[in-house]
Amino acid sequence: MLTLQGLTKRYGEKTAVDRLTLDVAPGKITGFLGPNGAGKSTTMRMILGLDHPTSGTALIKGKRYADLAHPLREVGALLDAKAVHPRRTAYRHLLAMARSHGIGAKRVDQVLDVAGLGEVAGKRAGSFSLGMGQRLGIAGALLGDPEVLMLDEPVNGLDPDGVLWIRNFLRSLAAEGRTVFVSSHLMSEMELTADRLIVIGKGKLIADAPMADILSRSSRNSVRVRGPEAEGLRLLADRLLEEAADVTWESAGELVVTGLSVERVGDLAHERHVRLHELRAVEASLEQAYMELTAGSVEYGQAPPPGPGVQPLAYGGPPLPYGQPHAGQGEGESLVV
Amino acid sequence: MSSLTTSPAGAPRATPRPSGGGLPGAVAAEWTKLWSLRSTWYFLLVAAAVMAVTAGCIGTVSHDPAASVARPATLATVYGVEFVVAALAMLSVTGEYATGSITNTLQCVPNRARMLVAKSITLGGVAFGAGIVLAAIGVAAGGAAMDAGVFEMSYVAGQVLAIAVHLALLSVLTVGLAAIVRSSAGAITALFLLLLIVPMILQSIPADFFTDLAQFLPQAAGAQFMADEAELYGPVAGLLILVAWAAAFLTAATVVLRRRDA
């Protein structure tokens, strides 16, 4: 269980992490998503006590990392797969880690096998590919059999096989009741892996919600309506506009409605006695939802993302607080979904 | 390495009740890391070669029949061997910063003071052990090269011990200095400044204060500690001054590491 309380990191003028307050709960995979430079790695480094917060705290089961008696038994972390002495063998690297905690050499063999590195244990880490380096980092994270696992971009450099392995692996770790905190800038990967999403942009919390919520609240969730009678559809469109939905004409016989549920659109069509040939909910992908969320908070981006995501989240319900969090206002609170 | 079906965290959970760790664990980890790099052996072999050659050369030009056979070894330590041994201590820190593995070290041992003390114990201990062997090599090479010299067992044994202690303390000092500086190039520069350049500059200033000041720098203190007679303040004070220097660098390094982002 990780608890961040107003966690802030400033480098001179630049704020890398801005008042992050959040909990990462056990038993599920929490995705930590944000564009490059959003502050994901800095946040993780502060959790591990590598970087000092300018203000705020990052606690593991109520304790600072530096105060843990056996940190590797509490938190297994993979930050940078290349942060291994290249001339040390994988086995010796892990053995040194194990000895720092009085963990036996048997456990080293075990985690090497789990990570699929059993056959290259005697090879120098410098000869490893990025994917093998990631596996070595994961082996190191597992060494102390920790309750909290924190992985920074673990699928980086893995082949599709390895990506699948990580995904299943993280699921089983979460299923064992562990806290799994995984960062990524690959939304497609998170969509398949994470149960909960924490999205940050420019160091600020943009969203902290279950995956399903984030997807369902996306403005890209739309309803496609097709019918044979143009007049009827026009009536329906007028009615939909009264409900504050967004209506776009795809063609004379086809509407795309955003901001209303498919059930509501169907009911309204029924109420107006409009004949329909198609009524279908189109679900946004996480990628689209993410683009909307992070619009305006991309550190190194060029243009705003295409499409209506720029003036986002036109949906029927109450206004979503994460819609325009970066209009430059100083108030950073209440950005949480 | 691809097809993986193994269950996650790897079968049985590790020892249920955490034990181990602490300073002994940190030392064990440093020990493992030190001896898992081939460069450690290279440094010690180079140190042995430097000792044999330098002590031999000094021995051939020593014509004082009253001089101890240990004298060339002592001089060779101050003018050559100590830099090789210090470089080994330095690399145990700067090598980790250069490769980024310092983050791994601090993940395992987040307590900065404990990490530095563990490195100091390990590198100091290795320098002490190696120092005994190196000093013995120096005595043998130097003594053989001298045309006349005094061999008194207890005195030679004391000198061998002093050389080992000097190398150990210098290693501890270097661990602290390297942790402050972080880069190899910077640490080497700082070490040469501290041991050679600054004393030279101080002694070239025609004022007693600066000349005296130079006598209290680590290099002069070490030389005093290993010297056979009390030239200035004697071996005991020399040892204490050297200990103070090592402690000061280690303390400064702890303060810096606690404040600085890794």
Short mmCIF file of N, CA, C and O in Angstrom, two decimals, chain A residues 9 11 45 48-52 65-66 68-73 76-79 82-89 92-93 95-97 99-102 107 110-111 113-117 124 131-132 135 142-147 159 161 165 169 172-173 176 178, chain B residues 1-22 24-39 42 91 95-96 99-112 114 256-262:
data_model
loop_
_atom_site.label_atom_id
_atom_site.label_comp_id
_atom_site.label_asym_id
_atom_site.label_seq_id
_atom_site.Cartn_x
_atom_site.Cartn_y
_atom_site.Cartn_z
N LYS A 9 7.84 17.93 -6.27
CA LYS A 9 9.27 18.04 -6.56
C LYS A 9 9.50 19.19 -7.52
O LYS A 9 8.92 19.23 -8.61
N TYR A 11 12.43 21.53 -9.46
CA TYR A 11 13.82 21.77 -9.83
C TYR A 11 13.91 23.23 -10.25
O TYR A 11 13.58 23.57 -11.37
N ARG A 45 10.93 7.60 -8.02
CA ARG A 45 12.21 7.79 -7.33
C ARG A 45 12.00 8.39 -5.94
O ARG A 45 12.73 8.07 -5.01
N LEU A 48 10.98 5.74 -3.51
CA LEU A 48 12.12 4.92 -3.08
C LEU A 48 13.16 5.73 -2.31
O LEU A 48 14.22 5.20 -1.98
N GLY A 49 12.89 6.99 -2.09
CA GLY A 49 13.83 7.80 -1.32
C GLY A 49 15.10 8.13 -2.09
O GLY A 49 16.09 8.53 -1.50
N LEU A 50 15.08 7.94 -3.40
CA LEU A 50 16.27 8.29 -4.19
C LEU A 50 16.33 9.80 -4.39
O LEU A 50 17.39 10.40 -4.31
N ASP A 51 15.19 10.39 -4.68
CA ASP A 51 15.09 11.84 -4.76
C ASP A 51 14.27 12.33 -3.57
O ASP A 51 13.37 11.65 -3.12
N HIS A 52 14.63 13.50 -3.11
CA HIS A 52 13.92 14.04 -1.95
C HIS A 52 12.79 14.95 -2.43
O HIS A 52 13.02 15.81 -3.26
N TYR A 65 10.53 5.03 2.81
CA TYR A 65 11.36 3.93 2.32
C TYR A 65 12.65 3.80 3.11
O TYR A 65 13.07 2.72 3.48
N ALA A 66 13.29 4.94 3.38
CA ALA A 66 14.58 4.93 4.06
C ALA A 66 14.46 4.39 5.48
O ALA A 66 15.46 3.99 6.07
N LEU A 68 12.57 1.78 6.31
CA LEU A 68 12.23 0.36 6.30
C LEU A 68 13.46 -0.45 6.70
O LEU A 68 14.56 -0.21 6.21
N ALA A 69 13.25 -1.41 7.58
CA ALA A 69 14.39 -2.23 8.04
C ALA A 69 14.84 -3.18 6.92
O ALA A 69 16.03 -3.41 6.74
N HIS A 70 13.88 -3.71 6.18
CA HIS A 70 14.21 -4.62 5.09
C HIS A 70 13.48 -4.16 3.83
O HIS A 70 12.49 -4.78 3.42
N PRO A 71 13.98 -3.09 3.23
CA PRO A 71 13.22 -2.48 2.13
C PRO A 71 12.89 -3.44 0.98
O PRO A 71 11.78 -3.38 0.44
N LEU A 72 13.82 -4.34 0.64
CA LEU A 72 13.55 -5.23 -0.49
C LEU A 72 12.43 -6.22 -0.19
O LEU A 72 11.83 -6.78 -1.09
N ARG A 73 12.18 -6.45 1.12
CA ARG A 73 11.09 -7.36 1.48
C ARG A 73 9.75 -6.64 1.47
O ARG A 73 8.70 -7.27 1.57
N GLY A 76 9.47 -4.10 -4.03
CA GLY A 76 10.33 -4.53 -5.13
C GLY A 76 10.17 -3.52 -6.24
O GLY A 76 9.06 -3.23 -6.67
N ALA A 77 11.27 -2.96 -6.68
CA ALA A 77 11.14 -1.90 -7.67
C ALA A 77 12.07 -2.14 -8.85
O ALA A 77 13.19 -2.60 -8.70
N LEU A 78 11.55 -1.85 -10.03
CA LEU A 78 12.37 -1.82 -11.23
C LEU A 78 12.26 -0.41 -11.78
O LEU A 78 11.21 0.01 -12.24
N LEU A 79 13.35 0.33 -11.67
CA LEU A 79 13.31 1.71 -12.18
C LEU A 79 13.96 1.80 -13.53
O LEU A 79 13.36 2.16 -14.52
N LYS A 82 18.88 -0.53 -16.94
CA LYS A 82 20.30 -0.41 -17.25
C LYS A 82 21.13 -0.04 -16.02
O LYS A 82 22.35 0.10 -16.11
N ALA A 83 20.45 0.11 -14.89
CA ALA A 83 21.17 0.51 -13.68
C ALA A 83 21.83 -0.67 -12.98
O ALA A 83 21.67 -0.89 -11.80
N VAL A 84 22.55 -1.45 -13.76
CA VAL A 84 23.25 -2.61 -13.24
C VAL A 84 24.69 -2.49 -13.71
O VAL A 84 24.94 -2.03 -14.83
N HIS A 85 25.63 -2.88 -12.85
CA HIS A 85 27.02 -2.80 -13.29
C HIS A 85 27.22 -3.76 -14.46
O HIS A 85 27.00 -4.96 -14.31
N PRO A 86 27.62 -3.25 -15.63
CA PRO A 86 27.65 -4.10 -16.82
C PRO A 86 28.65 -5.26 -16.74
O PRO A 86 28.51 -6.24 -17.46
N ARG A 87 29.65 -5.14 -15.87
CA ARG A 87 30.65 -6.21 -15.84
C ARG A 87 30.40 -7.22 -14.72
O ARG A 87 31.22 -8.07 -14.45
N ARG A 88 29.23 -7.10 -14.10
CA ARG A 88 28.89 -8.08 -13.08
C ARG A 88 27.89 -9.06 -13.68
O ARG A 88 27.02 -8.66 -14.45
N THR A 89 28.01 -10.33 -13.33
CA THR A 89 27.06 -11.29 -13.88
C THR A 89 25.69 -11.10 -13.23
O THR A 89 25.58 -10.54 -12.14
N ARG A 92 25.60 -12.68 -9.79
CA ARG A 92 26.31 -11.94 -8.74
C ARG A 92 25.57 -10.65 -8.38
O ARG A 92 25.57 -10.23 -7.22
N HIS A 93 24.99 -10.02 -9.38
CA HIS A 93 24.22 -8.81 -9.14
C HIS A 93 23.08 -9.09 -8.14
O HIS A 93 22.90 -8.38 -7.16
N LEU A 95 22.85 -11.73 -6.23
CA LEU A 95 23.39 -12.27 -4.98
C LEU A 95 23.78 -11.13 -4.03
O LEU A 95 23.52 -11.19 -2.82
N ALA A 96 24.38 -10.09 -4.58
CA ALA A 96 24.76 -8.94 -3.74
C ALA A 96 23.51 -8.32 -3.13
O ALA A 96 23.48 -7.98 -1.94
N MET A 97 22.46 -8.17 -3.96
CA MET A 97 21.20 -7.63 -3.44
C MET A 97 20.66 -8.51 -2.32
O MET A 97 20.24 -8.03 -1.27
N ARG A 99 22.24 -10.63 -0.38
CA ARG A 99 23.06 -10.63 0.84
C ARG A 99 22.80 -9.40 1.69
O ARG A 99 22.96 -9.45 2.91
N SER A 100 22.43 -8.30 1.03
CA SER A 100 22.17 -7.09 1.81
C SER A 100 20.98 -7.29 2.75
O SER A 100 20.79 -6.54 3.70
N HIS A 101 20.16 -8.32 2.46
CA HIS A 101 18.99 -8.57 3.27
C HIS A 101 19.02 -9.93 3.94
O HIS A 101 18.01 -10.39 4.47
N GLY A 102 20.14 -10.59 3.87
CA GLY A 102 20.21 -11.93 4.45
C GLY A 102 19.31 -12.92 3.74
O GLY A 102 18.84 -13.89 4.32
N ARG A 107 17.11 -18.42 -3.24
CA ARG A 107 16.10 -17.49 -3.71
C ARG A 107 16.57 -16.79 -5.00
O ARG A 107 15.76 -16.46 -5.87
N GLN A 110 15.90 -19.01 -7.75
CA GLN A 110 14.46 -19.04 -7.97
C GLN A 110 13.99 -17.87 -8.84
O GLN A 110 13.30 -18.07 -9.84
N VAL A 111 14.39 -16.66 -8.45
CA VAL A 111 13.90 -15.50 -9.20
C VAL A 111 14.51 -15.46 -10.60
O VAL A 111 13.88 -14.98 -11.54
N ASP A 113 15.02 -18.05 -12.42
CA ASP A 113 14.17 -18.97 -13.18
C ASP A 113 12.83 -18.33 -13.50
O ASP A 113 12.33 -18.44 -14.62
N VAL A 114 12.24 -17.67 -12.49
CA VAL A 114 10.95 -17.04 -12.71
C VAL A 114 11.04 -16.01 -13.83
O VAL A 114 10.16 -15.90 -14.68
N ALA A 115 12.14 -15.27 -13.85
CA ALA A 115 12.30 -14.23 -14.87
C ALA A 115 12.80 -14.81 -16.19
O ALA A 115 12.98 -14.08 -17.17
N GLY A 116 13.03 -16.10 -16.22
CA GLY A 116 13.48 -16.73 -17.46
C GLY A 116 14.93 -16.45 -17.78
O GLY A 116 15.33 -16.44 -18.94
N LEU A 117 15.72 -16.23 -16.76
CA LEU A 117 17.14 -15.91 -16.99
C LEU A 117 18.06 -17.02 -16.49
O LEU A 117 19.27 -16.85 -16.42
N ARG A 124 27.47 -11.65 -18.09
CA ARG A 124 27.55 -10.29 -17.58
C ARG A 124 26.33 -9.48 -18.01
O ARG A 124 25.86 -9.60 -19.14
N GLY A 131 15.52 -6.16 -23.24
CA GLY A 131 14.48 -7.05 -22.71
C GLY A 131 15.01 -7.93 -21.59
O GLY A 131 14.34 -8.12 -20.56
N MET A 132 16.22 -8.46 -21.77
CA MET A 132 16.81 -9.29 -20.72
C MET A 132 17.12 -8.44 -19.50
O MET A 132 16.99 -8.90 -18.36
N ARG A 135 14.07 -8.13 -17.55
CA ARG A 135 13.80 -9.36 -16.80
C ARG A 135 14.70 -9.43 -15.57
O ARG A 135 14.27 -9.86 -14.50
N LEU A 142 11.62 -9.04 -7.37
CA LEU A 142 10.93 -10.16 -6.71
C LEU A 142 11.73 -10.77 -5.57
O LEU A 142 11.19 -11.53 -4.76
N LEU A 143 13.01 -10.45 -5.54
CA LEU A 143 13.95 -11.11 -4.63
C LEU A 143 13.43 -11.21 -3.20
O LEU A 143 13.49 -12.27 -2.58
N GLY A 144 12.94 -10.10 -2.68
CA GLY A 144 12.51 -10.08 -1.29
C GLY A 144 11.06 -10.50 -1.10
O GLY A 144 10.52 -10.35 -0.02
N ASP A 145 10.44 -11.02 -2.19
CA ASP A 145 9.04 -11.42 -2.13
C ASP A 145 8.19 -10.30 -1.53
O ASP A 145 7.46 -10.51 -0.55
N PRO A 146 8.27 -9.11 -2.09
CA PRO A 146 7.66 -7.94 -1.45
C PRO A 146 6.16 -7.84 -1.69
O PRO A 146 5.64 -8.43 -2.64
N GLU A 147 5.52 -7.10 -0.82
CA GLU A 147 4.09 -6.90 -0.97
C GLU A 147 3.77 -5.81 -1.99
O GLU A 147 2.69 -5.78 -2.56
N ASP A 159 9.97 -8.21 -26.18
CA ASP A 159 9.31 -8.69 -27.40
C ASP A 159 7.86 -9.04 -27.03
O ASP A 159 7.50 -9.12 -25.86
N ASP A 161 6.22 -11.63 -26.86
CA ASP A 161 6.18 -12.74 -25.92
C ASP A 161 6.41 -12.25 -24.49
O ASP A 161 5.68 -12.63 -23.56
N TRP A 165 4.04 -12.06 -21.19
CA TRP A 165 4.52 -12.64 -19.92
C TRP A 165 4.35 -11.66 -18.78
O TRP A 165 3.79 -12.00 -17.74
N PHE A 169 1.93 -12.00 -15.60
CA PHE A 169 2.71 -12.03 -14.38
C PHE A 169 2.20 -11.00 -13.37
O PHE A 169 1.95 -11.30 -12.21
N SER A 172 -1.09 -12.03 -11.91
CA SER A 172 -1.03 -13.05 -10.85
C SER A 172 -0.48 -12.46 -9.56
O SER A 172 -0.90 -12.84 -8.48
N LEU A 173 0.44 -11.49 -9.68
CA LEU A 173 0.95 -10.84 -8.47
C LEU A 173 -0.16 -10.08 -7.76
O LEU A 173 -0.29 -10.13 -6.54
N GLU A 176 -2.52 -12.28 -5.96
CA GLU A 176 -2.01 -12.74 -4.66
C GLU A 176 -2.17 -11.68 -3.58
O GLU A 176 -1.70 -11.88 -2.46
N ARG A 178 -1.01 -8.51 -3.78
CA ARG A 178 0.07 -7.53 -3.70
C ARG A 178 -0.36 -6.21 -4.33
O ARG A 178 -1.30 -6.16 -5.13
N MET B 1 14.44 -18.44 -23.07
CA MET B 1 14.09 -17.39 -22.18
C MET B 1 12.73 -16.81 -22.48
O MET B 1 12.26 -15.90 -21.83
N SER B 2 12.09 -17.41 -23.50
CA SER B 2 10.83 -16.79 -23.86
C SER B 2 9.64 -17.49 -23.21
O SER B 2 8.86 -16.86 -22.52
N SER B 3 9.51 -18.80 -23.42
CA SER B 3 8.30 -19.45 -22.96
C SER B 3 8.31 -19.58 -21.45
O SER B 3 9.11 -20.30 -20.87
N LEU B 4 7.42 -18.85 -20.83
CA LEU B 4 7.41 -18.84 -19.38
C LEU B 4 6.05 -19.18 -18.86
O LEU B 4 5.07 -18.51 -19.13
N THR B 5 6.02 -20.21 -18.11
CA THR B 5 4.73 -20.59 -17.56
C THR B 5 4.80 -20.62 -16.04
O THR B 5 3.80 -20.81 -15.39
N THR B 6 6.00 -20.43 -15.53
CA THR B 6 6.20 -20.55 -14.09
C THR B 6 5.26 -19.64 -13.32
O THR B 6 4.93 -18.56 -13.77
N SER B 7 4.89 -20.08 -12.16
CA SER B 7 4.04 -19.24 -11.33
C SER B 7 4.83 -18.05 -10.86
O SER B 7 6.04 -18.12 -10.76
N PRO B 8 4.15 -16.97 -10.58
CA PRO B 8 4.78 -15.68 -10.36
C PRO B 8 5.91 -15.69 -9.35
O PRO B 8 6.93 -16.24 -9.58
N ALA B 9 5.68 -15.06 -8.28
CA ALA B 9 6.74 -14.72 -7.34
C ALA B 9 7.62 -15.92 -7.05
O ALA B 9 8.55 -15.84 -6.26
N GLY B 10 7.37 -17.00 -7.69
CA GLY B 10 8.29 -18.10 -7.61
C GLY B 10 8.03 -18.96 -6.41
O GLY B 10 8.74 -18.89 -5.41
N ALA B 11 7.03 -19.76 -6.50
CA ALA B 11 6.73 -20.78 -5.51
C ALA B 11 6.75 -20.25 -4.08
O ALA B 11 6.18 -19.21 -3.80
N PRO B 12 7.45 -20.96 -3.20
CA PRO B 12 7.28 -20.63 -1.78
C PRO B 12 7.73 -19.22 -1.48
O PRO B 12 8.70 -18.73 -2.05
N ARG B 13 7.03 -18.58 -0.58
CA ARG B 13 7.42 -17.22 -0.19
C ARG B 13 8.73 -17.30 0.58
O ARG B 13 8.98 -18.26 1.30
N ALA B 14 9.55 -16.30 0.42
CA ALA B 14 10.84 -16.28 1.09
C ALA B 14 10.62 -16.31 2.60
O ALA B 14 9.51 -16.17 3.07
N THR B 15 11.71 -16.48 3.31
CA THR B 15 11.64 -16.63 4.76
C THR B 15 10.58 -15.75 5.38
O THR B 15 10.59 -14.54 5.19
N PRO B 16 9.67 -16.34 6.12
CA PRO B 16 8.54 -15.58 6.64
C PRO B 16 8.96 -14.46 7.57
O PRO B 16 8.46 -13.36 7.49
N ARG B 17 9.88 -14.75 8.47
CA ARG B 17 10.28 -13.68 9.39
C ARG B 17 11.56 -13.04 8.90
O ARG B 17 12.61 -13.71 8.84
N PRO B 18 11.49 -11.76 8.54
CA PRO B 18 12.68 -11.10 8.02
C PRO B 18 13.80 -11.09 9.05
O PRO B 18 13.60 -10.76 10.21
N SER B 19 14.95 -11.52 8.60
CA SER B 19 16.13 -11.39 9.44
C SER B 19 17.24 -10.92 8.52
O SER B 19 17.02 -10.67 7.35
N GLY B 20 18.43 -10.83 9.04
CA GLY B 20 19.54 -10.38 8.20
C GLY B 20 19.42 -8.91 7.90
O GLY B 20 18.62 -8.21 8.50
N GLY B 21 20.20 -8.47 6.95
CA GLY B 21 20.18 -7.06 6.62
C GLY B 21 21.03 -6.27 7.59
O GLY B 21 21.97 -6.78 8.19
N GLY B 22 20.67 -5.01 7.77
CA GLY B 22 21.45 -4.15 8.65
C GLY B 22 22.86 -3.93 8.11
O GLY B 22 23.13 -4.15 6.93
N PRO B 24 25.68 -5.67 8.82
CA PRO B 24 26.34 -6.88 8.32
C PRO B 24 25.88 -7.24 6.90
O PRO B 24 26.70 -7.63 6.06
N GLY B 25 24.60 -7.09 6.65
CA GLY B 25 24.08 -7.37 5.32
C GLY B 25 24.68 -6.42 4.29
O GLY B 25 25.09 -6.83 3.20
N ALA B 26 24.74 -5.15 4.65
CA ALA B 26 25.28 -4.16 3.73
C ALA B 26 26.75 -4.46 3.41
O ALA B 26 27.19 -4.33 2.27
N VAL B 27 27.50 -4.89 4.43
CA VAL B 27 28.90 -5.24 4.21
C VAL B 27 29.00 -6.47 3.32
O VAL B 27 29.81 -6.51 2.37
N ALA B 28 28.15 -7.47 3.59
CA ALA B 28 28.17 -8.67 2.77
C ALA B 28 27.89 -8.34 1.31
O ALA B 28 28.51 -8.89 0.39
N ALA B 29 26.93 -7.42 1.08
CA ALA B 29 26.60 -7.03 -0.29
C ALA B 29 27.79 -6.33 -0.95
O ALA B 29 28.13 -6.61 -2.10
N GLU B 30 28.44 -5.43 -0.21
CA GLU B 30 29.59 -4.72 -0.78
C GLU B 30 30.72 -5.71 -1.09
O GLU B 30 31.40 -5.59 -2.11
N TRP B 31 30.92 -6.66 -0.19
CA TRP B 31 31.95 -7.67 -0.38
C TRP B 31 31.66 -8.47 -1.66
O TRP B 31 32.54 -8.68 -2.50
N THR B 32 30.43 -8.88 -1.81
CA THR B 32 30.03 -9.64 -3.00
C THR B 32 30.25 -8.82 -4.26
O THR B 32 30.77 -9.30 -5.27
N LYS B 33 29.86 -7.56 -4.19
CA LYS B 33 30.00 -6.70 -5.38
C LYS B 33 31.47 -6.50 -5.73
O LYS B 33 31.86 -6.57 -6.90
N LEU B 34 32.29 -6.29 -4.70
CA LEU B 34 33.71 -6.00 -4.94
C LEU B 34 34.39 -7.17 -5.65
O LEU B 34 35.12 -6.98 -6.62
N TRP B 35 34.13 -8.38 -5.16
CA TRP B 35 34.84 -9.55 -5.70
C TRP B 35 34.17 -10.13 -6.92
O TRP B 35 34.65 -11.11 -7.48
N SER B 36 33.04 -9.56 -7.33
CA SER B 36 32.42 -10.05 -8.56
C SER B 36 32.87 -9.22 -9.76
O SER B 36 32.37 -9.42 -10.86
N LEU B 37 33.79 -8.32 -9.53
CA LEU B 37 34.35 -7.55 -10.64
C LEU B 37 35.81 -7.95 -10.81
O LEU B 37 36.58 -7.97 -9.85
N ARG B 38 36.18 -8.25 -12.04
CA ARG B 38 37.56 -8.67 -12.28
C ARG B 38 38.54 -7.54 -11.99
O ARG B 38 39.69 -7.76 -11.64
N SER B 39 38.06 -6.31 -12.15
CA SER B 39 38.95 -5.16 -11.99
C SER B 39 39.56 -5.11 -10.60
O SER B 39 40.68 -4.61 -10.42
N TYR B 42 42.72 -6.96 -10.78
CA TYR B 42 43.71 -6.21 -11.57
C TYR B 42 44.36 -5.13 -10.71
O TYR B 42 45.57 -4.94 -10.72
N LEU B 91 36.75 3.58 -7.12
CA LEU B 91 35.89 2.95 -8.13
C LEU B 91 34.68 2.25 -7.51
O LEU B 91 33.64 2.11 -8.15
N GLY B 95 32.30 4.05 -9.71
CA GLY B 95 31.87 3.05 -10.68
C GLY B 95 30.36 2.85 -10.61
O GLY B 95 29.70 2.64 -11.64
N GLU B 96 29.81 2.95 -9.43
CA GLU B 96 28.37 2.79 -9.28
C GLU B 96 27.61 4.01 -9.80
O GLU B 96 26.53 3.88 -10.37
N THR B 99 27.75 3.76 -13.71
CA THR B 99 26.89 2.76 -14.34
C THR B 99 25.43 2.93 -13.94
O THR B 99 24.56 2.25 -14.49
N GLY B 100 25.15 3.80 -13.01
CA GLY B 100 23.77 3.98 -12.55
C GLY B 100 23.38 2.97 -11.49
O GLY B 100 22.27 3.02 -10.97
N SER B 101 24.29 2.04 -11.17
CA SER B 101 23.92 1.00 -10.21
C SER B 101 23.86 1.52 -8.78
O SER B 101 23.47 0.79 -7.87
N ILE B 102 24.20 2.79 -8.59
CA ILE B 102 24.07 3.38 -7.25
C ILE B 102 22.60 3.37 -6.81
O ILE B 102 22.30 3.21 -5.62
N THR B 103 21.68 3.50 -7.77
CA THR B 103 20.27 3.45 -7.39
C THR B 103 19.92 2.08 -6.82
O THR B 103 19.16 1.97 -5.86
N ASN B 104 20.50 1.05 -7.42
CA ASN B 104 20.26 -0.30 -6.91
C ASN B 104 20.84 -0.46 -5.51
O ASN B 104 20.21 -1.03 -4.62
N THR B 105 22.05 0.06 -5.32
CA THR B 105 22.68 0.00 -4.00
C THR B 105 21.81 0.69 -2.95
O THR B 105 21.61 0.18 -1.85
N LEU B 106 21.28 1.85 -3.30
CA LEU B 106 20.48 2.61 -2.34
C LEU B 106 19.09 2.01 -2.15
O LEU B 106 18.44 2.24 -1.14
N GLN B 107 18.63 1.25 -3.14
CA GLN B 107 17.38 0.53 -2.95
C GLN B 107 17.57 -0.56 -1.89
O GLN B 107 16.69 -0.82 -1.09
N CYS B 108 18.74 -1.21 -1.96
CA CYS B 108 19.02 -2.29 -1.00
C CYS B 108 19.36 -1.72 0.36
O CYS B 108 18.96 -2.27 1.38
N VAL B 109 20.13 -0.66 0.39
CA VAL B 109 20.56 -0.05 1.66
C VAL B 109 20.25 1.45 1.60
O VAL B 109 21.10 2.26 1.25
N PRO B 110 18.99 1.81 1.88
CA PRO B 110 18.62 3.22 1.73
C PRO B 110 19.26 4.15 2.76
O PRO B 110 19.35 5.34 2.52
N ASN B 111 19.70 3.59 3.87
CA ASN B 111 20.34 4.43 4.88
C ASN B 111 21.73 4.83 4.38
O ASN B 111 22.63 3.99 4.23
N ARG B 112 21.89 6.13 4.11
CA ARG B 112 23.13 6.60 3.46
C ARG B 112 24.36 6.34 4.32
O ARG B 112 25.40 5.93 3.82
N ARG B 114 24.77 4.03 6.59
CA ARG B 114 25.05 2.60 6.62
C ARG B 114 25.73 2.15 5.32
O ARG B 114 26.68 1.36 5.35
N VAL B 256 26.23 14.96 2.69
CA VAL B 256 25.95 15.29 1.29
C VAL B 256 24.96 14.30 0.69
O VAL B 256 23.99 14.68 0.04
N LEU B 257 25.18 13.01 0.94
CA LEU B 257 24.30 11.99 0.35
C LEU B 257 22.88 12.08 0.90
O LEU B 257 21.92 11.78 0.20
N ARG B 258 22.77 12.46 2.17
CA ARG B 258 21.43 12.58 2.74
C ARG B 258 20.66 13.72 2.10
O ARG B 258 19.45 13.66 1.95
N ARG B 259 21.38 14.77 1.74
CA ARG B 259 20.70 15.95 1.20
C ARG B 259 20.48 15.85 -0.30
O ARG B 259 19.51 16.37 -0.83
N ARG B 260 21.40 15.18 -0.96
CA ARG B 260 21.39 15.21 -2.42
C ARG B 260 20.52 14.10 -2.98
O ARG B 260 20.44 13.02 -2.42
N ASP B 261 19.90 14.38 -4.11
CA ASP B 261 19.18 13.34 -4.83
C ASP B 261 20.20 12.37 -5.40
O ASP B 261 21.24 12.77 -5.90
N ALA B 262 19.87 11.10 -5.32
CA ALA B 262 20.82 10.08 -5.80
C ALA B 262 20.94 10.16 -7.32
O ALA B 262 20.00 10.47 -8.01
#
